[in-house]
Every structure is written in structure tokens, then in C-alpha cells.
mmCIF file of C-alpha atoms in Angstrom:
data_model
loop_
_atom_site.group_PDB
_atom_site.id
_atom_site.type_symbol
_atom_site.label_atom_id
_atom_site.label_comp_id
_atom_site.label_asym_id
_atom_site.label_seq_id
_atom_site.Cartn_x
_atom_site.Cartn_y
_atom_site.Cartn_z
ATOM 1 C CA MET A 1 104.793 58.110 85.090
ATOM 2 C CA ALA A 2 104.913 61.160 82.858
ATOM 3 C CA THR A 3 108.178 61.897 81.127
ATOM 4 C CA LYS A 4 109.898 65.256 81.254
ATOM 5 C CA ALA A 5 109.128 65.820 77.562
ATOM 6 C CA PHE A 6 105.437 65.105 78.145
ATOM 7 C CA LYS A 7 105.335 67.519 81.087
ATOM 8 C CA GLN A 8 107.092 70.207 79.037
ATOM 9 C CA GLU A 9 104.619 69.671 76.178
ATOM 10 C CA LYS A 10 101.680 70.037 78.611
ATOM 11 C CA ALA A 11 103.224 73.184 80.164
ATOM 12 C CA ASP A 12 103.743 74.638 76.684
ATOM 13 C CA SER A 13 100.095 73.928 75.851
ATOM 14 C CA ILE A 14 98.960 75.760 78.999
ATOM 15 C CA LYS A 15 101.338 78.657 78.275
ATOM 16 C CA GLU A 16 100.011 78.931 74.718
ATOM 17 C CA ASN A 17 96.465 79.250 76.077
ATOM 18 C CA MET A 18 97.623 81.762 78.695
ATOM 19 C CA GLU A 19 99.308 83.940 76.084
ATOM 20 C CA LYS A 20 96.237 84.244 73.863
ATOM 21 C CA ALA A 21 93.635 84.414 76.662
ATOM 22 C CA GLN A 22 92.039 87.627 77.868
ATOM 23 C CA VAL A 23 90.933 86.066 81.146
ATOM 24 C CA ALA A 24 91.900 82.982 83.142
ATOM 25 C CA ILE A 25 89.588 81.706 85.873
ATOM 26 C CA VAL A 26 90.954 79.198 88.374
ATOM 27 C CA THR A 27 88.389 76.689 89.638
ATOM 28 C CA GLU A 28 88.330 73.699 91.941
ATOM 29 C CA TYR A 29 86.811 70.739 90.163
ATOM 30 C CA LYS A 30 86.445 68.544 93.258
ATOM 31 C CA GLY A 31 83.326 66.359 93.010
ATOM 32 C CA MET A 32 82.912 66.757 89.245
ATOM 33 C CA THR A 33 82.792 63.731 86.971
ATOM 34 C CA VAL A 34 84.750 63.450 83.736
ATOM 35 C CA GLU A 35 81.482 63.808 81.782
ATOM 36 C CA GLU A 36 80.636 67.034 83.634
ATOM 37 C CA ILE A 37 84.100 68.445 82.954
ATOM 38 C CA GLN A 38 83.754 67.571 79.260
ATOM 39 C CA CYS A 39 80.301 69.170 79.171
ATOM 40 C CA LEU A 40 81.686 72.333 80.790
ATOM 41 C CA ARG A 41 84.589 72.378 78.329
ATOM 42 C CA ARG A 42 82.155 72.154 75.386
ATOM 43 C CA GLU A 43 80.025 74.982 76.804
ATOM 44 C CA LEU A 44 83.111 77.165 77.211
ATOM 45 C CA GLN A 45 84.286 76.364 73.681
ATOM 46 C CA LYS A 46 80.923 77.594 72.351
ATOM 47 C CA VAL A 47 81.651 81.054 73.799
ATOM 48 C CA GLY A 48 85.287 81.229 72.709
ATOM 49 C CA GLY A 49 86.941 79.657 75.722
ATOM 50 C CA ASP A 50 88.490 76.450 76.986
ATOM 51 C CA TYR A 51 88.733 74.465 80.221
ATOM 52 C CA MET A 52 91.897 72.657 81.194
ATOM 53 C CA VAL A 53 92.502 70.423 84.206
ATOM 54 C CA THR A 54 96.149 70.698 85.167
ATOM 55 C CA LYS A 55 98.723 69.880 87.787
ATOM 56 C CA ASN A 56 99.665 72.830 89.971
ATOM 57 C CA THR A 57 103.388 72.557 89.267
ATOM 58 C CA LEU A 58 102.801 72.533 85.497
ATOM 59 C CA ALA A 59 100.459 75.510 85.750
ATOM 60 C CA LYS A 60 102.982 77.472 87.822
ATOM 61 C CA LEU A 61 105.685 76.667 85.278
ATOM 62 C CA ALA A 62 103.444 77.675 82.365
ATOM 63 C CA ILE A 63 102.348 81.070 83.696
ATOM 64 C CA LYS A 64 105.858 82.436 84.093
ATOM 65 C CA GLY A 65 106.247 85.424 81.810
ATOM 66 C CA THR A 66 102.519 85.825 81.107
ATOM 67 C CA GLN A 67 100.001 88.348 82.413
ATOM 68 C CA PHE A 68 98.564 85.607 84.633
ATOM 69 C CA GLU A 69 101.626 85.214 86.881
ATOM 70 C CA VAL A 70 99.468 86.770 89.617
ATOM 71 C CA LEU A 71 97.521 83.481 89.777
ATOM 72 C CA ALA A 72 100.505 81.429 91.007
ATOM 73 C CA GLU A 73 99.399 81.534 94.648
ATOM 74 C CA THR A 74 95.926 80.211 93.772
ATOM 75 C CA PHE A 75 97.225 76.926 92.339
ATOM 76 C CA LYS A 76 96.527 74.701 95.348
ATOM 77 C CA GLY A 77 94.525 71.491 95.430
ATOM 78 C CA PRO A 78 92.681 70.003 92.453
ATOM 79 C CA ILE A 79 92.417 72.909 90.025
ATOM 80 C CA ALA A 80 91.347 73.569 86.486
ATOM 81 C CA VAL A 81 91.659 76.795 84.524
ATOM 82 C CA ALA A 82 88.956 78.280 82.312
ATOM 83 C CA PHE A 83 90.299 80.519 79.560
ATOM 84 C CA GLY A 84 88.417 83.237 77.705
ATOM 85 C CA PHE A 85 89.868 84.144 74.328
ATOM 86 C CA GLU A 86 87.202 86.567 73.084
ATOM 87 C CA ASP A 87 84.892 88.117 75.679
ATOM 88 C CA PRO A 88 86.216 88.042 79.267
ATOM 89 C CA ALA A 89 82.715 87.925 80.765
ATOM 90 C CA GLN A 90 81.465 84.879 78.833
ATOM 91 C CA PRO A 91 83.595 82.185 80.541
ATOM 92 C CA ALA A 92 82.612 83.592 83.940
ATOM 93 C CA LYS A 93 78.938 83.438 82.939
ATOM 94 C CA VAL A 94 79.248 79.814 81.791
ATOM 95 C CA LEU A 95 81.124 78.794 84.956
ATOM 96 C CA ALA A 96 78.682 80.586 87.269
ATOM 97 C CA LYS A 97 75.711 78.957 85.518
ATOM 98 C CA PHE A 98 77.336 75.504 85.643
ATOM 99 C CA ILE A 99 78.227 75.797 89.344
ATOM 100 C CA LYS A 100 74.730 77.045 90.181
ATOM 101 C CA GLU A 101 72.999 74.225 88.264
ATOM 102 C CA LYS A 102 75.284 71.316 89.214
ATOM 103 C CA LYS A 103 76.227 72.566 92.688
ATOM 104 C CA LYS A 104 79.754 71.294 91.989
ATOM 105 C CA GLY A 105 83.000 73.178 91.579
ATOM 106 C CA VAL A 106 84.137 76.492 93.021
ATOM 107 C CA ILE A 107 85.622 79.606 91.459
ATOM 108 C CA VAL A 108 88.880 80.281 93.316
ATOM 109 C CA ALA A 109 90.188 83.402 91.571
ATOM 110 C CA ALA A 110 90.680 84.967 88.165
ATOM 111 C CA GLY A 111 93.311 86.892 86.280
ATOM 112 C CA LEU A 112 92.344 89.781 84.013
ATOM 113 C CA ASP A 113 94.734 92.309 82.462
ATOM 114 C CA GLY A 114 97.520 91.300 84.831
ATOM 115 C CA GLN A 115 95.311 91.807 87.885
ATOM 116 C CA LEU A 116 94.308 89.161 90.412
ATOM 117 C CA LEU A 117 90.554 89.017 90.980
ATOM 118 C CA SER A 118 89.150 87.395 94.103
ATOM 119 C CA ALA A 119 86.462 84.719 93.888
ATOM 120 C CA GLU A 120 83.751 87.348 94.497
ATOM 121 C CA GLU A 121 85.161 89.647 91.812
ATOM 122 C CA ALA A 122 85.380 86.725 89.385
ATOM 123 C CA LYS A 123 81.723 85.899 90.103
ATOM 124 C CA ALA A 124 80.832 89.574 89.582
ATOM 125 C CA LEU A 125 82.479 89.325 86.171
ATOM 126 C CA ALA A 126 79.633 86.962 85.250
ATOM 127 C CA ASP A 127 77.113 89.765 85.844
ATOM 128 C CA ILE A 128 78.745 92.112 83.340
ATOM 129 C CA PRO A 129 76.799 92.335 80.070
ATOM 130 C CA SER A 130 78.435 90.761 77.023
ATOM 131 C CA LYS A 131 80.053 92.870 74.303
ATOM 132 C CA GLU A 132 77.006 92.385 72.086
ATOM 133 C CA GLU A 133 74.666 93.630 74.826
ATOM 134 C CA LEU A 134 76.891 96.661 75.457
ATOM 135 C CA TYR A 135 77.046 97.418 71.726
ATOM 136 C CA ALA A 136 73.247 97.196 71.510
ATOM 137 C CA LYS A 137 72.819 99.548 74.485
ATOM 138 C CA MET A 138 75.349 101.988 73.057
ATOM 139 C CA LEU A 139 73.671 101.891 69.652
ATOM 140 C CA GLY A 140 70.315 102.490 71.318
ATOM 141 C CA CYS A 141 71.722 105.565 73.080
ATOM 142 C CA VAL A 142 73.204 106.890 69.849
ATOM 143 C CA ASN A 143 70.107 106.037 67.820
ATOM 144 C CA SER A 144 67.576 107.471 70.288
ATOM 145 C CA PRO A 145 68.034 111.197 69.480
ATOM 146 C CA ALA A 146 67.957 110.495 65.748
ATOM 147 C CA THR A 147 64.739 108.498 66.158
ATOM 148 C CA GLY A 148 63.216 111.356 68.160
ATOM 149 C CA ILE A 149 64.154 113.927 65.516
ATOM 150 C CA ALA A 150 62.814 111.730 62.723
ATOM 151 C CA GLY A 151 59.550 111.258 64.652
ATOM 152 C CA ALA A 152 59.199 115.008 65.240
ATOM 153 C CA VAL A 153 59.864 115.843 61.571
ATOM 154 C CA ASN A 154 57.421 113.116 60.506
ATOM 155 C CA ALA A 155 54.741 114.509 62.859
ATOM 156 C CA VAL A 156 55.184 118.045 61.467
ATOM 157 C CA MET A 157 55.058 116.759 57.890
ATOM 158 C CA SER A 158 51.938 114.651 58.477
ATOM 159 C CA SER A 159 50.233 117.600 60.216
ATOM 160 C CA LEU A 160 51.095 119.799 57.239
ATOM 161 C CA VAL A 161 49.724 117.209 54.784
ATOM 162 C CA ARG A 162 46.490 116.858 56.804
ATOM 163 C CA ALA A 163 46.108 120.654 56.931
ATOM 164 C CA ILE A 164 46.621 120.969 53.153
ATOM 165 C CA ASP A 165 44.157 118.100 52.589
ATOM 166 C CA ALA A 166 41.570 119.775 54.822
ATOM 167 C CA VAL A 167 41.985 123.105 52.991
ATOM 168 C CA ALA A 168 41.654 121.329 49.629
ATOM 169 C CA LYS A 169 38.444 119.567 50.727
ATOM 170 C CA GLN A 170 37.027 122.843 52.092
ATOM 171 C CA LYS A 171 37.722 124.701 48.811
ATOM 172 C CA ALA A 172 36.287 121.826 46.776
ATOM 173 C CA ALA A 173 33.038 121.899 48.767
#
């Protein structure tokens, strides 16, 4: 039987994660083995996240005063919470991939910027490009006109050089 101090320590640990997380995704882990949960946790840690199996009462206690209070109603049954500390889309991508491959677990809901996202919206979060992909696309858009101008100037300069070379060969002959 867990002591009150142990429960408070666990609730504090959850609250600490909630306070520094950008996104929290509530999942049902029914049917998953301990090894699969550990594997999922490691995958989430690689992308700047974490996965924590918790009791509903402890989770409800821990989210009080955080942006994820909206998730309180979703804490029913055997749940675990995936946290994203860096990029909000990455934990959703990892979870969606894991659920698709293993055919175990279900995304129940998510919390993002104080808003409650349904299961479908949380799954849609997985389809959003990562920050790196968005930066690359944005850089491509910014870089494209400059590349076009440089190409046009280069074409004019090479045409001019070829014309001067042709005139020089004609005068030499």
C-alpha cells in the first residue's frame, strides 16, 4: 500500500512534467506489456518527451493549476500520459506510429496551450510537420527569389562573356 508521502511525491513528479510540457497526450495502455511501454518511453525520450503511467486520482491532483486542467475529465480507466517538452507534434507522431505498428493503445485526448483536443485532433497533430521541416520550407520560400535572381544575373554574365569571347575570336581570325 502506497503511503501518503509516496503518493504526494508521485503527484509532484507528474505536476513537474505538466508544468514544463508543451503538450500532454492521454492514452489508454490496455493490452500493452511493460516492455512495450518502456520501448515507447524510450522513443518519446529521443524526441524530447516522456511517457508516464499514472493513477487517475494522482493525475487529477497533479494537473490542478496547470494548463492541462482541461484533461481532468479524460482520466478514466488505465491511462498513461505522453509529454512533449520541445516540439508538440513529435510525441503525437511517435504515439501514432507505435499504435499503428503494435495495434495496441489508444489516444484518448490531448492538451495543448490550455485547450482540450479530441482524439481525432490529437491524431491530426501527428500529421503536422516538425519544426525543422517548417523551418526548411520557410527557408526555401525565402531563398527561392534570391536563387532566381542569382541565376538570372549569372545567365546574363555568362552570355556577355560568351559574346565577348566570340567577338575576340572573330577579330583574331
